GROMACS .gro file of N, CA, C and O in nm:
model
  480
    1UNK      N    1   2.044  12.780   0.376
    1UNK     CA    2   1.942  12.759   0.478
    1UNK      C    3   1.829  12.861   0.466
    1UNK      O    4   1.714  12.822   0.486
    2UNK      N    5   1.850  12.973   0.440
    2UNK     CA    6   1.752  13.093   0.423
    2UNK      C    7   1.707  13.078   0.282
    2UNK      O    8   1.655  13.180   0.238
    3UNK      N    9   1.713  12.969   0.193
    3UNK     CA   10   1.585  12.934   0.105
    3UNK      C   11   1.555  13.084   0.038
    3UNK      O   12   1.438  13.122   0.028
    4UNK      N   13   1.655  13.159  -0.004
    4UNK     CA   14   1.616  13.224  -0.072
    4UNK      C   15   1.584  13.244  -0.248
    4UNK      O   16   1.683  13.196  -0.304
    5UNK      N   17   1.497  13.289  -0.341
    5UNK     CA   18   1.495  13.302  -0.471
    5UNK      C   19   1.580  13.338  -0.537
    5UNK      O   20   1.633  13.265  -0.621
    6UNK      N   21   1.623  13.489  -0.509
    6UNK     CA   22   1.722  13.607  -0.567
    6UNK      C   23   1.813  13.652  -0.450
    6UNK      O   24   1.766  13.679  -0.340
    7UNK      N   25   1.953  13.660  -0.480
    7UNK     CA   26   2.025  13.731  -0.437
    7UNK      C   27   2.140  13.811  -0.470
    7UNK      O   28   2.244  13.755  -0.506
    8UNK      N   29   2.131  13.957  -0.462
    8UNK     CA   30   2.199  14.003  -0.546
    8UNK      C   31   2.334  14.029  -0.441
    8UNK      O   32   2.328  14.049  -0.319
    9UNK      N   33   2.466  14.022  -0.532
    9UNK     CA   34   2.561  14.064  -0.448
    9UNK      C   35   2.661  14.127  -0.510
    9UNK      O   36   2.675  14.127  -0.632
   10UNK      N   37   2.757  14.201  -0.405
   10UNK     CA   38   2.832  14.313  -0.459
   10UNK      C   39   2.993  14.278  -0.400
   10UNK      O   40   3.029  14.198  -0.314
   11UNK      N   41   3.066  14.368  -0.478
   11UNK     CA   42   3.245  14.310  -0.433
   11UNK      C   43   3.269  14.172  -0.434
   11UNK      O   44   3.302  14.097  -0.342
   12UNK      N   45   3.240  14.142  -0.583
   12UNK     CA   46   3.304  14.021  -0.616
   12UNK      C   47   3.458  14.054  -0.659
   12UNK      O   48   3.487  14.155  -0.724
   13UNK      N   49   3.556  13.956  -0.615
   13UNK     CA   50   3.687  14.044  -0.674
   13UNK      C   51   3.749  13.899  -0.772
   13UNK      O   52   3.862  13.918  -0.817
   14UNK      N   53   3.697  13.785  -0.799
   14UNK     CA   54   3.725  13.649  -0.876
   14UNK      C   55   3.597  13.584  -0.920
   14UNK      O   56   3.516  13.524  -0.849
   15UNK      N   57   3.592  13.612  -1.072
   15UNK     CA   58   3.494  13.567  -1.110
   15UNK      C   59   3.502  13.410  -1.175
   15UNK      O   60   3.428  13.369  -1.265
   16UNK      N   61   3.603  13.335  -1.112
   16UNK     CA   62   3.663  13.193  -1.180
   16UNK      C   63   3.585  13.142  -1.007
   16UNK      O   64   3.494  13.063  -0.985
   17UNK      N   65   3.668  13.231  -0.909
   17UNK     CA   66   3.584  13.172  -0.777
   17UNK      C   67   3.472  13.128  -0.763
   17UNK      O   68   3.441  13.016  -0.720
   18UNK      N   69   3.362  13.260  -0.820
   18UNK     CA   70   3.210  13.288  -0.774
   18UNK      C   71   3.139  13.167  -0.893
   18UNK      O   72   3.028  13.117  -0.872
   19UNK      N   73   3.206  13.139  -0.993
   19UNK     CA   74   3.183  13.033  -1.065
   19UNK      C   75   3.208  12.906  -1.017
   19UNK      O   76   3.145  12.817  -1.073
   20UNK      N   77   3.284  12.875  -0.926
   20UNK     CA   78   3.354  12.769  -0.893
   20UNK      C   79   3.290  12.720  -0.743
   20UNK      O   80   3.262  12.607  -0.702
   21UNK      N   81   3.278  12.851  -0.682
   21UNK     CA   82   3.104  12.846  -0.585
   21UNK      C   83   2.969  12.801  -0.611
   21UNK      O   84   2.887  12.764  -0.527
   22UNK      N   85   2.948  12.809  -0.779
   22UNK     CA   86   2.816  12.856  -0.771
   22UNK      C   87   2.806  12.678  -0.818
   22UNK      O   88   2.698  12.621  -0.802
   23UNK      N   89   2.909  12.614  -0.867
   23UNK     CA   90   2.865  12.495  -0.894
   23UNK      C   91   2.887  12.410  -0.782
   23UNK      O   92   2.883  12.296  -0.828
   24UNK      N   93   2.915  12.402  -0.621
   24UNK     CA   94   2.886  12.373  -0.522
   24UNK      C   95   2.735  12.381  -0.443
   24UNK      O   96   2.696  12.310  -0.351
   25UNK      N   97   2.669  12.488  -0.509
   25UNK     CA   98   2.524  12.520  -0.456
   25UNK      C   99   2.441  12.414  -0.543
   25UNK      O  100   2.471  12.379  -0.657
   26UNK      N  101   2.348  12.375  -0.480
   26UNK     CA  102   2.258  12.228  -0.568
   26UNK      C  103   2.118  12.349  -0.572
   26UNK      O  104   2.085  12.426  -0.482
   27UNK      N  105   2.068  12.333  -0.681
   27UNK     CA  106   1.950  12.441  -0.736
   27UNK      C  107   1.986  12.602  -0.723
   27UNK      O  108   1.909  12.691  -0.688
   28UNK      N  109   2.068  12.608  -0.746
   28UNK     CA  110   2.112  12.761  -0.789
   28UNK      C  111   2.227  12.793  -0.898
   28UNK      O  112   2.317  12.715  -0.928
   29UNK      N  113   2.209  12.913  -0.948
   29UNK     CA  114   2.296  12.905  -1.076
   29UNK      C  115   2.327  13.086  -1.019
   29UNK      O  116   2.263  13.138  -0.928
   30UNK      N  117   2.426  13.149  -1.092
   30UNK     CA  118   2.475  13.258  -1.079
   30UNK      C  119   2.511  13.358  -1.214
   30UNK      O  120   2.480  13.327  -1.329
   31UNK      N  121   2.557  13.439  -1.191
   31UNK     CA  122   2.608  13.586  -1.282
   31UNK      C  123   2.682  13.687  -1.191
   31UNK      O  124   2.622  13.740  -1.097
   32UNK      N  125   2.781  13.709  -1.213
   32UNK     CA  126   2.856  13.759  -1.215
   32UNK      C  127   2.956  13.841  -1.286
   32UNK      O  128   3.037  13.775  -1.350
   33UNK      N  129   2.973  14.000  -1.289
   33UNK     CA  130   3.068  14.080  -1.406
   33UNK      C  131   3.170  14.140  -1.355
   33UNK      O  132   3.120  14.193  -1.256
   34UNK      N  133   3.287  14.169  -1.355
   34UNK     CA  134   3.383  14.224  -1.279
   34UNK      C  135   3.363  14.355  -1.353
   34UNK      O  136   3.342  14.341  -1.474
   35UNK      N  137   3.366  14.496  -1.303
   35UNK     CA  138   3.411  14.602  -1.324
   35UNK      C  139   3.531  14.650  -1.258
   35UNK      O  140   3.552  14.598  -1.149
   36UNK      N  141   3.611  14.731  -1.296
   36UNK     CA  142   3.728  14.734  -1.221
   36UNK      C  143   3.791  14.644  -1.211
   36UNK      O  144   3.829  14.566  -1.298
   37UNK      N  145   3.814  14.646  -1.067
   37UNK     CA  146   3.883  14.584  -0.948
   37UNK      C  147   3.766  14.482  -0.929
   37UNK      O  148   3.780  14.368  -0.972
   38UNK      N  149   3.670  14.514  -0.876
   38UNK     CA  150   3.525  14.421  -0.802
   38UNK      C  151   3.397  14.434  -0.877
   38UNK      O  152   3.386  14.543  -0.933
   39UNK      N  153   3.290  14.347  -0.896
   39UNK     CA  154   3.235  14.334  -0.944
   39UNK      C  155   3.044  14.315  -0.882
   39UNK      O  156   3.010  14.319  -0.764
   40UNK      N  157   2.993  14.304  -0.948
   40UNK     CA  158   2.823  14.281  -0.884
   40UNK      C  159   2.785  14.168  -0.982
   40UNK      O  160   2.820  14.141  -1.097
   41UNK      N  161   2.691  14.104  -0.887
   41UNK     CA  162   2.619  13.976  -0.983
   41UNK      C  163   2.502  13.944  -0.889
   41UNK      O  164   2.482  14.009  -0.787
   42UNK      N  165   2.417  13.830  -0.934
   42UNK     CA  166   2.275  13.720  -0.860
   42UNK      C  167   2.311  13.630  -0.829
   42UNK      O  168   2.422  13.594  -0.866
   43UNK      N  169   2.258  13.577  -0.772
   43UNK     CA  170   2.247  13.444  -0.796
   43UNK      C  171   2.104  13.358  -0.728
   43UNK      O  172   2.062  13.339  -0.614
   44UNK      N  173   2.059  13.318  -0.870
   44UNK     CA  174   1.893  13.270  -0.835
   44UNK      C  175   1.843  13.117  -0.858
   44UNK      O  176   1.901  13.032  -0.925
   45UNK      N  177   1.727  13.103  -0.790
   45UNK     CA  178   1.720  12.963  -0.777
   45UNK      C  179   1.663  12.934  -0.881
   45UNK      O  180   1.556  12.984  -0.915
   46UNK      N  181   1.735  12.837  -0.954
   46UNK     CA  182   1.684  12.775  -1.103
   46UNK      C  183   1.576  12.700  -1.071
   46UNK      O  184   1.519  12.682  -1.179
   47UNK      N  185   1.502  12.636  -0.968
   47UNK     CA  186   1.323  12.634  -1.015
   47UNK      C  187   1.247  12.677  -0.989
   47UNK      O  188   1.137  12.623  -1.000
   48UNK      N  189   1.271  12.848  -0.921
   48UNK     CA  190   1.167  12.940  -0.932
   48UNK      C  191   1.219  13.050  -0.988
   48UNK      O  192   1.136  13.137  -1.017
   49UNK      N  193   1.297  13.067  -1.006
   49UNK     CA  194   1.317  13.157  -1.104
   49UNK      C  195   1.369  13.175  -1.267
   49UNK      O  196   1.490  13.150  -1.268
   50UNK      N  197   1.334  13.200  -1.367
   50UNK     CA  198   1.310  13.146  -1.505
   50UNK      C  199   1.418  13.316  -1.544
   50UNK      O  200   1.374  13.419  -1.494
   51UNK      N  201   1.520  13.323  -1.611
   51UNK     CA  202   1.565  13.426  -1.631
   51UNK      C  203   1.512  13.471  -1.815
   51UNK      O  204   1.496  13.406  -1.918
   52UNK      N  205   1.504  13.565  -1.789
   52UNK     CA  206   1.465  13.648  -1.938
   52UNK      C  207   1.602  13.704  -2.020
   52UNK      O  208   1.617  13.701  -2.142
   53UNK      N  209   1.705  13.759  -1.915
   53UNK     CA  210   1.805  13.848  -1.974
   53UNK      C  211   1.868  13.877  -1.866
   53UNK      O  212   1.818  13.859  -1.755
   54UNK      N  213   1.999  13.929  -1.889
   54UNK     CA  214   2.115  13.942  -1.767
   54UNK      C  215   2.198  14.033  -1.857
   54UNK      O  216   2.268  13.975  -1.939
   55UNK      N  217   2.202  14.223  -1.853
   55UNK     CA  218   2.294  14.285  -1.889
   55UNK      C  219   2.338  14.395  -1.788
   55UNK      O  220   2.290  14.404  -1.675
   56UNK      N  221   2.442  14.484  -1.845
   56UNK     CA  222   2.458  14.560  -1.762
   56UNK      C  223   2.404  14.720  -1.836
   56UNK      O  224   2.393  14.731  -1.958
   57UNK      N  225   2.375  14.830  -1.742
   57UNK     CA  226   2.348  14.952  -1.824
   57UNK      C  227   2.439  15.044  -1.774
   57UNK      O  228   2.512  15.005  -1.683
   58UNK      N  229   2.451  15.166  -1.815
   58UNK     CA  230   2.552  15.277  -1.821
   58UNK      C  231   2.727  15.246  -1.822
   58UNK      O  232   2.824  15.277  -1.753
   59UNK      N  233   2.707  15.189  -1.906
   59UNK     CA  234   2.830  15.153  -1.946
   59UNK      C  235   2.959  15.181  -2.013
   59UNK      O  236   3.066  15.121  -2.028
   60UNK      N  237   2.888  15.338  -2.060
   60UNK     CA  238   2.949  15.457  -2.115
   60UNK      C  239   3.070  15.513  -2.042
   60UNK      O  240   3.086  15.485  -1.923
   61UNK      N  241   3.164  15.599  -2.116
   61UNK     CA  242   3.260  15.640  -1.996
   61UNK      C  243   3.188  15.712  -1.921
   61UNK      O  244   3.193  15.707  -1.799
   62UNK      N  245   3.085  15.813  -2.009
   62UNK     CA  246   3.031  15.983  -1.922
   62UNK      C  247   2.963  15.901  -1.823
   62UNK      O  248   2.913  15.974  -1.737
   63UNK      N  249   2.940  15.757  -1.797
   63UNK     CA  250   2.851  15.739  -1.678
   63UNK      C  251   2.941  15.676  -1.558
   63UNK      O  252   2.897  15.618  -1.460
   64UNK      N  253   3.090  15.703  -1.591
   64UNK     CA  254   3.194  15.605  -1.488
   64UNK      C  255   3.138  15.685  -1.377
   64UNK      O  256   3.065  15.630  -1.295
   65UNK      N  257   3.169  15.832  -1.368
   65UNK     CA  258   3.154  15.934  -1.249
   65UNK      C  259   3.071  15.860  -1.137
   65UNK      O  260   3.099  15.805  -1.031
   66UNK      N  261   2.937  15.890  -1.224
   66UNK     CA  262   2.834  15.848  -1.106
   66UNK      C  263   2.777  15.639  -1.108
   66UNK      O  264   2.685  15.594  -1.039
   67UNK      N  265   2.859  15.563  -1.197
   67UNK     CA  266   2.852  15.475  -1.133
   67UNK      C  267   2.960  15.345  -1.153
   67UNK      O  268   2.942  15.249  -1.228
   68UNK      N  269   3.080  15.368  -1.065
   68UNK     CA  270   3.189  15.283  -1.040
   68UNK      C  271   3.154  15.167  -1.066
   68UNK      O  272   3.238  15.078  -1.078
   69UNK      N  273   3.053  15.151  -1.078
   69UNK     CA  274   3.046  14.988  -1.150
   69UNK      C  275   2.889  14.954  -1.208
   69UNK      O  276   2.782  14.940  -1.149
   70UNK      N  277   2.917  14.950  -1.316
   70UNK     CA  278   2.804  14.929  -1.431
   70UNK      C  279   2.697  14.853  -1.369
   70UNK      O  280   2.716  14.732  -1.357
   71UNK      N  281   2.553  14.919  -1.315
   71UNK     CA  282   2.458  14.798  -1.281
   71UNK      C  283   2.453  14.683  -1.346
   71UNK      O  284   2.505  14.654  -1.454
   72UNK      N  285   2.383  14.613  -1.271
   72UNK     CA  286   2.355  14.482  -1.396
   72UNK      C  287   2.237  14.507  -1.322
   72UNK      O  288   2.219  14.547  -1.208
   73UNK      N  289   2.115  14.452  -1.472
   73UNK     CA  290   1.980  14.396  -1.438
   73UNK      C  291   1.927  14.233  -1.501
   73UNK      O  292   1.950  14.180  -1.609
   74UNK      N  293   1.872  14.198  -1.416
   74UNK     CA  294   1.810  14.118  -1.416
   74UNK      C  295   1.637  14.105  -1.465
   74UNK      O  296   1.536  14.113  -1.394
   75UNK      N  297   1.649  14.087  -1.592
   75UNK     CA  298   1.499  14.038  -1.658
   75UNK      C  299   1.440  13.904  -1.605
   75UNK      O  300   1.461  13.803  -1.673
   76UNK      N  301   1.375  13.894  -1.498
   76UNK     CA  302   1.324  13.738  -1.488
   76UNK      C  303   1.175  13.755  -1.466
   76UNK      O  304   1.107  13.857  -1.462
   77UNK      N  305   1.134  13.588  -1.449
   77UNK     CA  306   0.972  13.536  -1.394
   77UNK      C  307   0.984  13.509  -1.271
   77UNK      O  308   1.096  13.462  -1.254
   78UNK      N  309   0.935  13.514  -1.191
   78UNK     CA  310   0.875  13.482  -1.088
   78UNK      C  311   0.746  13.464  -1.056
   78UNK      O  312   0.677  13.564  -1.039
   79UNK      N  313   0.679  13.314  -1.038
   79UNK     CA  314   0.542  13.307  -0.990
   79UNK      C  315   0.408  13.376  -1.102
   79UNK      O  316   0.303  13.435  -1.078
   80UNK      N  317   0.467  13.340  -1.209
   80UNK     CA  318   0.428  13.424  -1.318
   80UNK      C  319   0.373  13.576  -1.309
   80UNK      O  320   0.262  13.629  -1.321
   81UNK      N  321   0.484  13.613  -1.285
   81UNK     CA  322   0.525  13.745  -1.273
   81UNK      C  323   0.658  13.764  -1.347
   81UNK      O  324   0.744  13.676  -1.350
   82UNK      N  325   0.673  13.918  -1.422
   82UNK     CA  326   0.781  13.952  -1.469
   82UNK      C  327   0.824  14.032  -1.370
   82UNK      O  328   0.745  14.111  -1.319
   83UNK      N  329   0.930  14.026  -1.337
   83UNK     CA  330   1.040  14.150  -1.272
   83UNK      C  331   1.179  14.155  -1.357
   83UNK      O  332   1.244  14.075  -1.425
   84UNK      N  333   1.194  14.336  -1.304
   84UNK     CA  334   1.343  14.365  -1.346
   84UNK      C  335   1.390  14.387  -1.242
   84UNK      O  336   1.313  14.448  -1.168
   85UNK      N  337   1.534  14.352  -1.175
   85UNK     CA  338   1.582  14.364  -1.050
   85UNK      C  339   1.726  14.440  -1.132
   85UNK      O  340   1.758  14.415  -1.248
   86UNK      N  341   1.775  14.505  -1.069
   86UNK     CA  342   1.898  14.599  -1.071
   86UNK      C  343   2.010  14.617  -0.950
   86UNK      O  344   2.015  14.703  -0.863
   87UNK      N  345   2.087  14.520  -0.972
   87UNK     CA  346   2.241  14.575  -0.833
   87UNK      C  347   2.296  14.656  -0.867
   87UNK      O  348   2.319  14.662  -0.988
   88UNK      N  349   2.343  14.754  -0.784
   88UNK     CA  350   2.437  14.868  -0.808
   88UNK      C  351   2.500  14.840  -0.693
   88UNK      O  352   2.467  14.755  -0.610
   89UNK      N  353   2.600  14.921  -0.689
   89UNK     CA  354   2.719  14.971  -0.591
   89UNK      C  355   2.734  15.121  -0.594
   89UNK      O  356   2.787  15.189  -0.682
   90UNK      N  357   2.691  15.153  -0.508
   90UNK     CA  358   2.700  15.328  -0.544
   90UNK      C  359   2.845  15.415  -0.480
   90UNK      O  360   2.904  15.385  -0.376
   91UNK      N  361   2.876  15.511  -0.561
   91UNK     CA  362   3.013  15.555  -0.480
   91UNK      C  363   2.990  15.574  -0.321
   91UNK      O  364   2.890  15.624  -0.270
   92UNK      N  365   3.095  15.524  -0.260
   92UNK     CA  366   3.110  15.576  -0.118
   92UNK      C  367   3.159  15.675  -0.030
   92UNK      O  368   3.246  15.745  -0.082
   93UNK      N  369   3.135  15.698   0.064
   93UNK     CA  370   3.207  15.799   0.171
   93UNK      C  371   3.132  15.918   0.150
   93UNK      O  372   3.010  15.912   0.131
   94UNK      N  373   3.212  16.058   0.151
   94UNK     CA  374   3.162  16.153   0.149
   94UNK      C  375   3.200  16.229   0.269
   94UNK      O  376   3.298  16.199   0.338
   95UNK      N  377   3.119  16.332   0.294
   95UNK     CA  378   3.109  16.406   0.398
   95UNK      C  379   2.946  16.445   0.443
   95UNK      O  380   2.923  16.542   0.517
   96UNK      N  381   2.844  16.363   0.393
   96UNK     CA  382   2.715  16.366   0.441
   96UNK      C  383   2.610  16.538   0.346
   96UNK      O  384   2.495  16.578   0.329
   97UNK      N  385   2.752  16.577   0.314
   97UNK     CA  386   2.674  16.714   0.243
   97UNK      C  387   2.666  16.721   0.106
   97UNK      O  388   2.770  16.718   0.039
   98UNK      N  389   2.535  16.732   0.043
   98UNK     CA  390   2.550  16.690  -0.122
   98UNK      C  391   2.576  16.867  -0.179
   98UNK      O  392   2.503  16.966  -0.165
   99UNK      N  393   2.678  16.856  -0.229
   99UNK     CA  394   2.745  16.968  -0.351
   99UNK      C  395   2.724  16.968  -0.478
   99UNK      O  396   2.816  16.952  -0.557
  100UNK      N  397   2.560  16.993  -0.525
  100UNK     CA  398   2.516  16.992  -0.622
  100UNK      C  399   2.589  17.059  -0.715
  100UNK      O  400   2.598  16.983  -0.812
  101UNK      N  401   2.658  17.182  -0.741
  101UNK     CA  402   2.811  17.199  -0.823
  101UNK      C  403   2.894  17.106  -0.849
  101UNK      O  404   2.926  17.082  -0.965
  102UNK      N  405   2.952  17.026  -0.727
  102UNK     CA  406   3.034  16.945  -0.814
  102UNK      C  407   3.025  16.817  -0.820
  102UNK      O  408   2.981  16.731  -0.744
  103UNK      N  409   3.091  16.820  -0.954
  103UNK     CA  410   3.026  16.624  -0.997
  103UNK      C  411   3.138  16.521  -0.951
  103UNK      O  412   3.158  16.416  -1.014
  104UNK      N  413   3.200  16.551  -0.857
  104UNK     CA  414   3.300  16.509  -0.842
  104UNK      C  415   3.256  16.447  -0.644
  104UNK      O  416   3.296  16.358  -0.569
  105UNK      N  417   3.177  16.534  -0.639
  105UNK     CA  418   3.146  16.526  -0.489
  105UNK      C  419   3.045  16.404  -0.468
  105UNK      O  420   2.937  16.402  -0.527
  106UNK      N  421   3.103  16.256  -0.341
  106UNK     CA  422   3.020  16.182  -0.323
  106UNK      C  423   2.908  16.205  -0.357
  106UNK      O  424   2.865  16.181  -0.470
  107UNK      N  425   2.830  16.268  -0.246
  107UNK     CA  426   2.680  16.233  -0.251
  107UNK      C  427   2.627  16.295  -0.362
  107UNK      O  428   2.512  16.264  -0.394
  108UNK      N  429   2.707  16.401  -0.447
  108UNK     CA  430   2.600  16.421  -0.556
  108UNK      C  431   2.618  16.335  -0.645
  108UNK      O  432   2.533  16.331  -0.735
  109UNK      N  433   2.733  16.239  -0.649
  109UNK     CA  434   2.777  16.131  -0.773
  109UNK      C  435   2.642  16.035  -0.717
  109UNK      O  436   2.572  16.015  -0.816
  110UNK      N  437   2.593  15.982  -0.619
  110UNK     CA  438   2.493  15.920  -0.566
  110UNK      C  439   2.344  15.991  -0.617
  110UNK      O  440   2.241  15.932  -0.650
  111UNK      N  441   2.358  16.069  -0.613
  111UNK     CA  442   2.214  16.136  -0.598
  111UNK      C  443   2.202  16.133  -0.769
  111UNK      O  444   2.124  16.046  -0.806
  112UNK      N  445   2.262  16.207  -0.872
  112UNK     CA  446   2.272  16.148  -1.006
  112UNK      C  447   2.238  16.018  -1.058
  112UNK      O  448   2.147  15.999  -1.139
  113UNK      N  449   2.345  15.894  -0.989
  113UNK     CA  450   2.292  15.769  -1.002
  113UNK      C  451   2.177  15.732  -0.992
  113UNK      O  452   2.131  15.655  -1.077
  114UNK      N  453   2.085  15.787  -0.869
  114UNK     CA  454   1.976  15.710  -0.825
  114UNK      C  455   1.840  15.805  -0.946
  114UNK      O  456   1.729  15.762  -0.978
  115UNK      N  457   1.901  15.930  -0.985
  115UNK     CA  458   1.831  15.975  -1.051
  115UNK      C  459   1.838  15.879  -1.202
  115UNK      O  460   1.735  15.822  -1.238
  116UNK      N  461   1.980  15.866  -1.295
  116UNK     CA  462   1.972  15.790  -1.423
  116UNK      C  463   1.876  15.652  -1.369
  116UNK      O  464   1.795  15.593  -1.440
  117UNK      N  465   1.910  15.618  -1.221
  117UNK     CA  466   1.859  15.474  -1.224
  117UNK      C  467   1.659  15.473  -1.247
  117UNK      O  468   1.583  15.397  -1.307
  118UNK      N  469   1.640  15.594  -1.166
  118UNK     CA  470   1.522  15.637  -1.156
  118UNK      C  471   1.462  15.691  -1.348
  118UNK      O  472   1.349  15.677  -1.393
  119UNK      N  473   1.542  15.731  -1.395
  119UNK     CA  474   1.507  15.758  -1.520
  119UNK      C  475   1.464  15.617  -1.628
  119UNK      O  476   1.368  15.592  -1.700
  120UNK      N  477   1.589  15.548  -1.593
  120UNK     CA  478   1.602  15.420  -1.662
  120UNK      C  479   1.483  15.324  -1.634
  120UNK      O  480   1.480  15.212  -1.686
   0.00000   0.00000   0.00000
């Protein structure tokens, strides 16, 4: 009903499901990757949106720390326009105080992320 283009979503935990969903939707198509346990994916409307590419980045171990689950981006057109769109899931919880020492500590595993993401 909300007629949307792009939607990105997070804690997928069955990717036979989100497939098995996505061919119930009439003009929309999907992506979906499990990391872990749960996973992130789109899902966009096939006649306005024209996809270019669908991968994931930091996919390395040294990047598990700061991101529990490998972004995925999205290369598409829109309105002849290019965009790159990016879902993440960033680690959770914490204690609200970032402990730039340790890499082990929520919010600095966050604050890292948003920096590689910011680099990338």
């Amino acid at each position: 009903a909300l007629d949307m283009d792009v939607i990105a979503v997070q804690e997928i935990n069955d990717t036979s499901a989100f497939t098995n969903m996505m061919l119930g939707i009439n003009g929309y198509d999907g992506f979906a990757r499990l990391n872990y346990l749960v996973g992130l994916g789109f899902i966009y409307k096939t006649a306005t949106v024209q996809i270019n590419d669908l991968y994931e980045i930091y996919t390395a171990p040294q990047y598990w720390n700061n991101f529990p689950r490998a972004p995925i981006v999205m290369d598409m057109n829109f309105m002849n326009q290019r965009y790159v769109l990016i879902v993440n899931h960033l680690k959770c919880c914490g204690d609200g105080v970032i402990d730039l020492g340790n890499t082990n500590d929520e919010e600095n595993r966050r604050l890292e992320a948003m920096n590689l993401l910011k680099n990338y």
